[in-house]
Coordinates of C-alpha atoms and ligand atoms in Angstrom, one line a residue:
X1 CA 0.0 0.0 0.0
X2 CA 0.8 3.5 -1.2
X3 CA 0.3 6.1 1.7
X4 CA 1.1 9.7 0.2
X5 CA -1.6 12.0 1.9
X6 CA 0.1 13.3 4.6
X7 CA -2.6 13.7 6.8
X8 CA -3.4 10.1 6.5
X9 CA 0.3 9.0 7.0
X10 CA -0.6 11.1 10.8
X11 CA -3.8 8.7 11.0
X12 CA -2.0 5.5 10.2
X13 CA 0.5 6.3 13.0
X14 CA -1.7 6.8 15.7
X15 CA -3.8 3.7 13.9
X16 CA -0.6 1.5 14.9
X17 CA -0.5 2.8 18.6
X18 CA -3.8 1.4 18.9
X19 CA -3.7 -1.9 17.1
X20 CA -1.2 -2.6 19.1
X21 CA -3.0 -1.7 22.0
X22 CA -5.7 -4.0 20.8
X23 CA -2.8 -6.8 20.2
X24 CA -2.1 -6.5 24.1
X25 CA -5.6 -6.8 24.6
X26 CA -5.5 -9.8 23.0
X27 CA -2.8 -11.3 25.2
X28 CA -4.6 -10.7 28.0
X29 CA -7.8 -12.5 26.5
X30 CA -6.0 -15.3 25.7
X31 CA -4.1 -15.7 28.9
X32 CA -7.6 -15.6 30.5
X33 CA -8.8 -18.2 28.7
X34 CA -6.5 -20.7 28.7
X35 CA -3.7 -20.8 31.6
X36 CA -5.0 -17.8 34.0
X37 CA -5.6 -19.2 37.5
X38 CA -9.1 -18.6 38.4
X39 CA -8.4 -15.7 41.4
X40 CA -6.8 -14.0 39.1
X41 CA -10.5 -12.7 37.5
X42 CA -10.9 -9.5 39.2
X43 CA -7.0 -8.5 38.5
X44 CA -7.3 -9.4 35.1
X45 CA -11.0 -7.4 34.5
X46 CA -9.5 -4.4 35.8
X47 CA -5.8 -4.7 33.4
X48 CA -8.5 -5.1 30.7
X49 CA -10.3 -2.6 31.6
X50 CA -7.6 -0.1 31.4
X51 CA -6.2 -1.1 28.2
X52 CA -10.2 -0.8 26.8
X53 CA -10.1 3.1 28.3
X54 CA -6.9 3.9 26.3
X55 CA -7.8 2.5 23.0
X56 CA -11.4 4.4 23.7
X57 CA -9.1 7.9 24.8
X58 CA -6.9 7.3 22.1
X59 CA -9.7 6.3 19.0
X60 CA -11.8 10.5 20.7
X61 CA -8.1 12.2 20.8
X62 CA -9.0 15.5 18.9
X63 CA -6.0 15.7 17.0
X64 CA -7.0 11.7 15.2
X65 CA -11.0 13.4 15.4
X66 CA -10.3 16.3 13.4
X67 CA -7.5 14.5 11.0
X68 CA -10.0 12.1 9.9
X69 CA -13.2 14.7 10.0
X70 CA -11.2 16.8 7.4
X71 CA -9.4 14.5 5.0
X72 CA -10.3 15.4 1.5
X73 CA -11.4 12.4 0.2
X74 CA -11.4 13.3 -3.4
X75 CA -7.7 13.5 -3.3
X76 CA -7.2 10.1 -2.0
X77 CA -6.1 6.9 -4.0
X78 CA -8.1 4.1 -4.7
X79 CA -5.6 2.6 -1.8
X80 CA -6.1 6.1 0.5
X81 CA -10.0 6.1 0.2
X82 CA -10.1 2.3 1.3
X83 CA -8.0 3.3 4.2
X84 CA -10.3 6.0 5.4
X85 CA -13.2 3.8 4.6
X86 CA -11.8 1.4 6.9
X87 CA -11.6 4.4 9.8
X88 CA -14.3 5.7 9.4
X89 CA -16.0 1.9 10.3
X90 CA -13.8 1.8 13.5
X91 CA -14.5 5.0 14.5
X92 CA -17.9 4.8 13.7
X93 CA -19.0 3.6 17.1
X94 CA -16.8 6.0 18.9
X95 CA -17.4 9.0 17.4
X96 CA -21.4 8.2 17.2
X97 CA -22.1 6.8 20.6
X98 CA -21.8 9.0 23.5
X99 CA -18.8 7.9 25.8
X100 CA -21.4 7.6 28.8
X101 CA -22.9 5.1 27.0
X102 CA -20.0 3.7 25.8
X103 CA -18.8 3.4 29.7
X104 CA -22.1 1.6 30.3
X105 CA -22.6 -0.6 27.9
X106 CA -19.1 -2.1 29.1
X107 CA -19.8 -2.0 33.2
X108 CA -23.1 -3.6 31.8
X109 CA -21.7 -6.5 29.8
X110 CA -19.3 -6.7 32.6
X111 CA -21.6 -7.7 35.1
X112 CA -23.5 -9.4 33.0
X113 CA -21.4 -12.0 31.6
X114 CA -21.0 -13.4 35.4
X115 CA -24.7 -13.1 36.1
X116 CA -25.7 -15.3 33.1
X117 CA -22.8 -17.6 33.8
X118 CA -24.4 -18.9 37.2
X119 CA -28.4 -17.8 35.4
X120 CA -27.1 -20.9 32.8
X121 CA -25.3 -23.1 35.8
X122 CA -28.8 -22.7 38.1
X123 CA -31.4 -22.9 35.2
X124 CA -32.6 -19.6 36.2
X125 CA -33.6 -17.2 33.3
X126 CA -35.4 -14.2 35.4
X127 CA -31.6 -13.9 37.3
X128 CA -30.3 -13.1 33.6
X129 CA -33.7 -11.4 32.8
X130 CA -33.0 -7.7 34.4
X131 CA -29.4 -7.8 32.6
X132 CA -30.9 -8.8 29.4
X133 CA -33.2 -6.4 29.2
X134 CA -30.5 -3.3 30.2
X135 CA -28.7 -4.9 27.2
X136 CA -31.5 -4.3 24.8
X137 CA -31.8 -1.2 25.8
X138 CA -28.8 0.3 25.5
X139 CA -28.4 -1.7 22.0
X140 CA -32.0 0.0 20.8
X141 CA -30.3 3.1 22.0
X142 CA -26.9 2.3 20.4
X143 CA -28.4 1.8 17.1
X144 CA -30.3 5.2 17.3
X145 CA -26.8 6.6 18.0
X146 CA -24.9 4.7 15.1
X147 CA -27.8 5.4 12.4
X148 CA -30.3 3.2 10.3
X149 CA -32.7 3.4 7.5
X150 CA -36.1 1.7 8.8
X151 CA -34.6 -1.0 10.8
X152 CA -32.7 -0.5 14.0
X153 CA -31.4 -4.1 14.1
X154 CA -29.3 -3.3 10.4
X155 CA -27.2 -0.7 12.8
X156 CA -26.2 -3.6 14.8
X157 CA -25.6 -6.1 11.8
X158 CA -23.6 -3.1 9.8
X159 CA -21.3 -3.4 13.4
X160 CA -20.3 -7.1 12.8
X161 CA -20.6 -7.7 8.9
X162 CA -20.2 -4.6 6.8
X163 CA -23.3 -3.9 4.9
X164 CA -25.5 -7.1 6.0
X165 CA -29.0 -6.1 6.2
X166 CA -31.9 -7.4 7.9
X167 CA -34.0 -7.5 4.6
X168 CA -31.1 -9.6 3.3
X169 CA -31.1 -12.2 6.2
X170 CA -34.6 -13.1 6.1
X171 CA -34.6 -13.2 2.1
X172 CA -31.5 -15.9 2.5
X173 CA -33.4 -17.4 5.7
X174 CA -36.4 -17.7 4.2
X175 CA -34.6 -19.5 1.4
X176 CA -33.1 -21.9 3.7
X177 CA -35.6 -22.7 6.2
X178 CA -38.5 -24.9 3.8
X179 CA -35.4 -26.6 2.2
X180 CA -32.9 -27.4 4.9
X181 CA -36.9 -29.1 6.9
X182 CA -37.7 -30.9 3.9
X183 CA -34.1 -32.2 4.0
X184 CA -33.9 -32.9 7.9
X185 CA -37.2 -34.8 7.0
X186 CA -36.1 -36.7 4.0
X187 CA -32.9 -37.5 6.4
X188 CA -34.5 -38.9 9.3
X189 CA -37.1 -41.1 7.4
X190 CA -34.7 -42.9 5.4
X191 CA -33.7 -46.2 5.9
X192 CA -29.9 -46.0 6.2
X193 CA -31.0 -43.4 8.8
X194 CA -32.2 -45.9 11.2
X195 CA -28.8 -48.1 10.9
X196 CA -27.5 -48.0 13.7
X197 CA -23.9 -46.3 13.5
X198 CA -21.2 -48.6 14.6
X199 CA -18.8 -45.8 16.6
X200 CA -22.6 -44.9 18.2
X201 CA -22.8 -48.5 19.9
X202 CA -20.1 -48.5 22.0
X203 CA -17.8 -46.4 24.1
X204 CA -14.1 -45.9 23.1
X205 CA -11.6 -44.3 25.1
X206 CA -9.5 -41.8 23.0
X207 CA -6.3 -41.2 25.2
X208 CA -5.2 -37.5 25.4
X209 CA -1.2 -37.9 24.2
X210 CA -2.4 -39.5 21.0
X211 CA -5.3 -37.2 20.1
X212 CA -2.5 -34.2 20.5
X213 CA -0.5 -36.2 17.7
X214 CA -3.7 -36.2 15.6
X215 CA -4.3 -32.3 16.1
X216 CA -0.3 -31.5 14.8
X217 CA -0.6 -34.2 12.2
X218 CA -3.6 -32.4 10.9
X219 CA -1.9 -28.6 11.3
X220 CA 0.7 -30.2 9.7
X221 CA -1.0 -31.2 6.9
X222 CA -2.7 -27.8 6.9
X223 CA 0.2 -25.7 6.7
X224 CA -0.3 -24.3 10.0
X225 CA 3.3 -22.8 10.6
X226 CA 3.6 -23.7 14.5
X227 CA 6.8 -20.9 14.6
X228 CA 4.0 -18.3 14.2
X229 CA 0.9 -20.2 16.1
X230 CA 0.5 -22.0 19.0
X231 CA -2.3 -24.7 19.6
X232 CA -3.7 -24.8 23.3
X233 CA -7.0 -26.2 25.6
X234 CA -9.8 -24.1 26.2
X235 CA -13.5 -24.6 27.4
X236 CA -14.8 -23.2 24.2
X237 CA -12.3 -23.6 21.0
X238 CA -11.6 -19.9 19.8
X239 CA -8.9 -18.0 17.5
X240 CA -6.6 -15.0 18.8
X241 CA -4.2 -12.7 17.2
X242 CA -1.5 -11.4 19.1
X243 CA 0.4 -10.1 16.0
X244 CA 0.9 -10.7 12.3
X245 CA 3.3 -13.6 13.2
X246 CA 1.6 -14.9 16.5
X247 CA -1.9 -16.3 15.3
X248 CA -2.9 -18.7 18.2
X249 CA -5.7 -21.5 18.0
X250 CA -7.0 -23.6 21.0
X251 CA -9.1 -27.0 20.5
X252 CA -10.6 -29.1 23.3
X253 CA -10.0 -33.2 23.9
X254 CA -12.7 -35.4 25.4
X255 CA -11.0 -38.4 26.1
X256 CA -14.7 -40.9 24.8
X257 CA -15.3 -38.7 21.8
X258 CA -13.1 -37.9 19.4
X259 CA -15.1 -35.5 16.7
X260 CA -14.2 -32.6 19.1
X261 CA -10.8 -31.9 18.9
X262 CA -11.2 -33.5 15.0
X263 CA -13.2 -30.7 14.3
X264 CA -12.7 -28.0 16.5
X265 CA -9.0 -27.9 15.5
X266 CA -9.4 -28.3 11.8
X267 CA -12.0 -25.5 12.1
X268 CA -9.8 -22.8 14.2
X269 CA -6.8 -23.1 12.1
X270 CA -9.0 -22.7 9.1
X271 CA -9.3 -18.8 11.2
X272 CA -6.1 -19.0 11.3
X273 CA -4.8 -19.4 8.4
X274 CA -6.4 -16.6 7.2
X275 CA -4.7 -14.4 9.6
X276 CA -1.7 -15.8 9.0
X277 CA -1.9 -15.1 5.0
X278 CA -3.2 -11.8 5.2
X279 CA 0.0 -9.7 3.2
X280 CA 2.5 -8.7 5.9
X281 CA 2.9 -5.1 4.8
X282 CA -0.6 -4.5 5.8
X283 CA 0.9 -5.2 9.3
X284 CA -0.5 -2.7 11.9
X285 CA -2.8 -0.7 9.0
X286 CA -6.5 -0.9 8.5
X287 CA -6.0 -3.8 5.8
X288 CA -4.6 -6.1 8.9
X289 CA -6.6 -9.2 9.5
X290 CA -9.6 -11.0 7.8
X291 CA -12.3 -8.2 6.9
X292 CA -16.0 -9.9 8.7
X293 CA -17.0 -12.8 10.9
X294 CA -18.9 -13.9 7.6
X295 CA -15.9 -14.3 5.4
X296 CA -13.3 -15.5 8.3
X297 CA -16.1 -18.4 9.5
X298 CA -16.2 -19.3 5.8
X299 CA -12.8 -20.2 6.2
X300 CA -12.9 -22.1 8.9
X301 CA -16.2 -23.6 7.9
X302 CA -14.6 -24.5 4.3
X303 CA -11.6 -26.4 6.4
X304 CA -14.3 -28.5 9.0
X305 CA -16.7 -29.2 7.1
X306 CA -16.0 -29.0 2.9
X307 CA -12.7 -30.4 3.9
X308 CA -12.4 -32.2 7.2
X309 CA -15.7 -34.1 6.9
X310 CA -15.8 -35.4 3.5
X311 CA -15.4 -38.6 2.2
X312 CA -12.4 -37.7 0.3
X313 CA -10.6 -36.5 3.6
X314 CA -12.1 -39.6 5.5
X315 CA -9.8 -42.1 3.1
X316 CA -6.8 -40.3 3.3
X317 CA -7.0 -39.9 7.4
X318 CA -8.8 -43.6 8.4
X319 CA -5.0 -45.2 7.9
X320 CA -3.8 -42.2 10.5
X321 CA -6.7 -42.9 12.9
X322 CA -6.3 -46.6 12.7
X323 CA -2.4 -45.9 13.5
X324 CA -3.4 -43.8 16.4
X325 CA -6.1 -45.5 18.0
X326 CA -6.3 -49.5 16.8
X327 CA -8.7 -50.9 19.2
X328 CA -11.6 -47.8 18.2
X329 CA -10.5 -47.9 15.1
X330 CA -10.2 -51.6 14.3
X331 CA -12.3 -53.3 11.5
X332 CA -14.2 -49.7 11.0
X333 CA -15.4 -48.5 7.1
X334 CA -14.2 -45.1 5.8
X335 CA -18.3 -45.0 5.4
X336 CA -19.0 -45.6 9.2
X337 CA -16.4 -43.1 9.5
X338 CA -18.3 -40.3 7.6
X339 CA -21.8 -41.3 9.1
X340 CA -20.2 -40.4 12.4
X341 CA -18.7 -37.3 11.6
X342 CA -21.4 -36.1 9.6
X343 CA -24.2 -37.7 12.1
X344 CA -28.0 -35.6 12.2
X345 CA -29.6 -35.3 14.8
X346 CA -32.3 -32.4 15.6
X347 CA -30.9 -31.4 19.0
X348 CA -31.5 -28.4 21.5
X349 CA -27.7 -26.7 21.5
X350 CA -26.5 -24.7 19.1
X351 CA -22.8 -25.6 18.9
X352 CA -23.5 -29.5 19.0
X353 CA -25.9 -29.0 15.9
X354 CA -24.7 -31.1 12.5
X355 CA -24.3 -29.4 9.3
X356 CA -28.1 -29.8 8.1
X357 CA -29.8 -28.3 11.7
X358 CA -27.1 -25.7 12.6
X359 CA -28.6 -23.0 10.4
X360 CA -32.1 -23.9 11.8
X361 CA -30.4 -22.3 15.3
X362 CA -29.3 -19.4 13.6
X363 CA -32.2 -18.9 12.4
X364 CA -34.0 -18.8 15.1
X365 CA -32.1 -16.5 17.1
X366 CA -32.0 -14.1 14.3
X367 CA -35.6 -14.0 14.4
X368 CA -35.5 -13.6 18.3
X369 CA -32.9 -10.7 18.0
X370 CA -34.5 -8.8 15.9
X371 CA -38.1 -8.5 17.5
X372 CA -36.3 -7.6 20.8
X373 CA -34.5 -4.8 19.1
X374 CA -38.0 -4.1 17.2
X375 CA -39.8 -4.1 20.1
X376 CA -42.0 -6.6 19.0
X377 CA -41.2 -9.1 21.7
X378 CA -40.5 -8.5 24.9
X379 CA -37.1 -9.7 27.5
X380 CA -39.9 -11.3 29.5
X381 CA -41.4 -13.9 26.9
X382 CA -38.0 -15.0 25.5
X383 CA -38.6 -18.7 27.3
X384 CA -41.5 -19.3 25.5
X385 CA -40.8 -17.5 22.2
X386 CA -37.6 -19.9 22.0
X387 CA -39.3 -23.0 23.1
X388 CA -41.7 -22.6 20.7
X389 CA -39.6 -21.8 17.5
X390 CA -37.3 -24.9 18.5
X391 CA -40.4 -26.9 18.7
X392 CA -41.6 -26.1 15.1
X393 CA -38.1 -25.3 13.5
X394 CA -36.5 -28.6 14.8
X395 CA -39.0 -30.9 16.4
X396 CA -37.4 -30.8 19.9
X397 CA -38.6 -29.1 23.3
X398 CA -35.6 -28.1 25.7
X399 CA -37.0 -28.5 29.4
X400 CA -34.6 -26.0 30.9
X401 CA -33.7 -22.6 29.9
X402 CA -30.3 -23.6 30.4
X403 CA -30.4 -26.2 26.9
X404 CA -32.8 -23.3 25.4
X405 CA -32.1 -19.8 25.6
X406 CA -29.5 -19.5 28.2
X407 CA -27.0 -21.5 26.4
X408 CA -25.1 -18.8 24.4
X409 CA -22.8 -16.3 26.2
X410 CA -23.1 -13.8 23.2
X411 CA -26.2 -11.6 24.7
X412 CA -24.1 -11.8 28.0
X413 CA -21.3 -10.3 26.1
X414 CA -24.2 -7.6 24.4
X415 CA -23.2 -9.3 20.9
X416 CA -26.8 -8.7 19.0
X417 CA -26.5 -9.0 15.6
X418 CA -23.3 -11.7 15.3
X419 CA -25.5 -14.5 15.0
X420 CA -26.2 -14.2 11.1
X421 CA -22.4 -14.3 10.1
X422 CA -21.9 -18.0 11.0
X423 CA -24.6 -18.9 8.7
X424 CA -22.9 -16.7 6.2
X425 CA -19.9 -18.4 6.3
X426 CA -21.6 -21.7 5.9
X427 CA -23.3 -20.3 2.6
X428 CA -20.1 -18.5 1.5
X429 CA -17.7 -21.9 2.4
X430 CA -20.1 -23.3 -0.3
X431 CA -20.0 -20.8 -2.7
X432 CA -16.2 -20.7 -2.4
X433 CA -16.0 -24.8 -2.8
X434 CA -17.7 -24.4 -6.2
X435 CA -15.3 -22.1 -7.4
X436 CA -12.2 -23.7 -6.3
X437 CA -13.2 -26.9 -8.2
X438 CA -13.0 -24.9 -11.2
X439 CA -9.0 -24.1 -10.8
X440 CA -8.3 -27.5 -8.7
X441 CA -8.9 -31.0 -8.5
X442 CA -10.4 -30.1 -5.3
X443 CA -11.4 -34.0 -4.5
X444 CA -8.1 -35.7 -5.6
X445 CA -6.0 -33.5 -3.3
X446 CA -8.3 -34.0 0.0
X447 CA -8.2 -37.6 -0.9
X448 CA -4.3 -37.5 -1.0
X449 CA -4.0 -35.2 2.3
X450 CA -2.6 -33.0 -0.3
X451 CA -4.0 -29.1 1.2
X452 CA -1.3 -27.0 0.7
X453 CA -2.5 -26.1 -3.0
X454 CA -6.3 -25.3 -1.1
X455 CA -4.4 -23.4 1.7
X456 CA -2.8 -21.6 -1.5
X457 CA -5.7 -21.1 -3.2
X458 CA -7.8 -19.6 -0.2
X459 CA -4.2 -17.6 0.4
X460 CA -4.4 -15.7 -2.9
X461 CA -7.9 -15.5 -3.6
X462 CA -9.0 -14.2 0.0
X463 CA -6.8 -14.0 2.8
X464 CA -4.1 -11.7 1.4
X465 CA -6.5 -9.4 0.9
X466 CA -6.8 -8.7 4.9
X467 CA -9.7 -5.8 5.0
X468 CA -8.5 -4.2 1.6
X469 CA -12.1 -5.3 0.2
X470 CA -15.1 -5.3 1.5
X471 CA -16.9 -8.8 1.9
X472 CA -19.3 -7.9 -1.2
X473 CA -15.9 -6.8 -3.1
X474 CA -14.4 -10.4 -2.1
X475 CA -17.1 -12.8 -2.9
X476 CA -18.0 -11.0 -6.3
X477 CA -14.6 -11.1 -7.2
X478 CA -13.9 -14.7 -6.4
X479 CA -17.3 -15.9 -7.8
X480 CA -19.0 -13.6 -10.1
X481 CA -21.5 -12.8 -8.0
X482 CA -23.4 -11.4 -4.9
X483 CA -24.2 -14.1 -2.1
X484 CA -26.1 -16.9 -2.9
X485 CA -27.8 -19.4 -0.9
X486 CA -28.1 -22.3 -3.5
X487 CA -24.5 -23.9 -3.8
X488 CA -24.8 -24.0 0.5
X489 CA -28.3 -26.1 -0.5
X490 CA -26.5 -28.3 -3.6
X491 CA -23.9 -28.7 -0.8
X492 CA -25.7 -30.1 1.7
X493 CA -28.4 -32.2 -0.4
X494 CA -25.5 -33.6 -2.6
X495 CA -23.7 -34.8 0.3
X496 CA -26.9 -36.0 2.3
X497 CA -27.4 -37.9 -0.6
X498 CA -24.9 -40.3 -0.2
X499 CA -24.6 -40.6 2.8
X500 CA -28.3 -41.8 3.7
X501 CA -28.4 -42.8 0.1
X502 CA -31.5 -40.6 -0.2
X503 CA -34.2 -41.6 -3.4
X504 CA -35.3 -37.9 -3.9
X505 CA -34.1 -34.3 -2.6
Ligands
MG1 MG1 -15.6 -19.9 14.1

């Protein structure tokens, strides 16, 4: 990147005094999350806390204010304008939402996150229910802040995927939902359904030491460059970056089930990957890092599930498995194999969902977040409003609020509106996949374990782009066109198909 504009070489300084700000940040997140002793909380809330102050002081500093307030755009480069683009998104909460409200929407979340931590542990919604509702609140009144054209919840969508409207979730969602039933039906009423699945029947012991040699063996394969990564245990499998050459993934082992450190892993370094390939001069600049949730969980969507559960990728890694763990392993087919990792089942939780009902949850709370911020349903009837869309989008009832709508931490966290990127991703994974099979023998390589060329692929296509382009820019340059829900459907019916051998889709 070209920076001549001299008052935008002044922004891009005090840009890298906060990124890296927001890299220390990150530290400390990470830390938490994985190695922090648990009395260390408080201490740690209050470092955070700090560091959250500065990079709020530093993003209303007058001199950065008035720099980027009175930069003539028309002078810019294509380069320049992207730049300031890129600022005015960050800045776009700070300089729009009063810093009182700012101040409380973090003491709020604060408090909150602890609250619905023991609400979830104790089953007990109304303890959550106060904080809940002081988090709608202040988001209906951060949207009024932040702008919108006729719907306060697109403020709060604009905040996690640039541009994503509600009008464009409930055209894809609406799209989605009568085909993804009619599949879930067709699935669970076939006869190859009702097989039992071998792995299902009894209980295997998957020791700990071993499973850590399948996780490197599969970053291996993925090009994950451990000198610039590390991969550690935590509760909830996440991605961090610490700096352009410190990208760190964690995955989780259950000793009786081995799909979750299979997939999680596969899945986080798919993230990171994508941080990792982003061009290194855009290191500390507005380009650094993967540009939306949407487009980074179609990475690591692409690597779990186009990748990591296919058959191709079951023959090459059976062999490995088999190595690994002989007595689980022994006498199982490659098909068992994918019937396992690939199993449906209509369930109550979210992140335990299969590929075919996962989007059902999405939907679901996209439909719940919205009418909050609406004001067409109230904090008070969320129980029942959940209860009943899980009843008639997937079949099931939860009996606590705990498996219903206390299971996410996002609303703890005030996260509205982040929902709708992971089923992007899915869709966009799928999009991508069709593409990629045009410039690469996409099937042949996953059968042979070969993924560098994919990792390469994804590298030039998308990740070294960072935040240069906006999502829209990204997928219409990689595919010819807009978003578009129908390769995610071909996807999924294609590979339902064959593995319930399915008569009609
Ligand atoms: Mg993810």
């Amino acid at each position: 990147m070209n920076i001549v504009n001299k008052n935008l070489q002044q922004i891009l300084e005090k840009y890298k005094e906060i990124s890296t700000l927001v890299e220390v940040s990150a530290i400390l997140h990470w830390d938490q999350n994985t190695y922090m002793p648990p009395m260390a909380a408080e201490n740690r809330a209050r470092q955070t806390t700090v560091i959250e102050e500065i990079v709020t002081n530093k993003w209303n500093d007058p001199t950065l204010k008035s720099l980027i307030e009175n930069i003539d755009e028309s002078s810019l480069s294509e380069d320049e304008k992207a730049v300031m683009r890129n600022i005015r998104r960050a800045t776009k909460y700070y300089f729009n939402v009063p810093k009182k409200t700012i101040l409380k929407f973090a003491e709020t979340t604060t408090k909150s996150f602890s609250v619905w931590h023991e609400a979830r542990a104790k089953n007990n919604f109304k303890a959550f229910r106060p904080y809940l509702s002081e988090i709608v609140s202040l988001k209906k009144e951060i949207a009024g802040y932040l702008g919108y054209d006729t719907n306060p919840y697109d403020a709060l969508l604009d905040l996690y995927e640039p541009g994503l409207t509600s009008a464009e979730c409930e055209n894809v969602f609406g799209y989605l939902q009568p085909r993804i039933t009619a599949l879930l039906k067709n699935i669970v009423s076939s006869k190859e359904y009702k097989k039992p699945v071998s792995f299902m029947q009894k209980s295997h012991r998957y020791d700990e030491t071993h499973q850590r040699e399948l996780t490197t063996f599969l970053l291996n394969r993925m090009t994950y460059p451990i000198t610039e990564g590390r991969l550690d245990v935590s509760p909830h499998p996440f991605t961090t970056t610490l700096g352009a050459h410190d990208i760190r993934i964690t995955t989780k082992y259950h000793e009786d089930d081995l799909r979750s450190a299979f997939a999680s892993t596969i899945h986080e370094a798919g993230h990171g990957l994508y941080e990792l390939g982003v061009d290194a001069a855009y290191d500390h600049t507005p380009f650094a890092g993967g540009v939306s949730l949407a487009i980074h969980e179609s990475q690591s969507r692409f690597w779990e599930n186009q990748v990591g559960r296919s058959r191709e990728f079951a023959t090459f890694i059976m062999p490995v498995l088999e190595s690994m763990f002989p007595s689980a392993f022994a006498g199982v087919t490659v098909d068992e194999w994918v019937k396992y990792v690939n199993y449906v089942k209509p369930g109550l939780i979210r992140i335990e969902a299969d590929e075919v009902t996962y989007n059902l949850h999405i939907i679901l709370r996209f439909e719940i977040e919205s009418a909050l911020i609406n004001g067409s349903l109230d904090v008070k009837d969320v129980p029942e409003a959940w209860n009943q869309k899980m009843n008639s989008y997937l079949g099931v009832s939860p009996k606590t609020d705990a498996e219903g709508c206390l299971q996410d931490v996002h609303w703890s966290y005030g996260d509205m509106g982040y929902f709708p990127t992971y089923c992007l991703g899915t869709l966009f994974a799928s999009q991508f996949t069709e593409h990629m099979k045009k410039d690469l023998t996409l099937n042949d390589r996953i059968a042979k374990g070969d993924l560098a060329p994919i990792r390469e692929w994804l590298r030039k296509k998308i990740h070294v782009h960072g935040s240069r382009y906006m999502p829209e820019e990204i997928i219409h340059t990689v595919t010819g066109e807009s978003l578009n829900p129908k390769y995610f459907i071909k996807y999924l019916e294609d590979k339902y198909r064959a593995i319930y051998s399915l008569e009609k889709v």
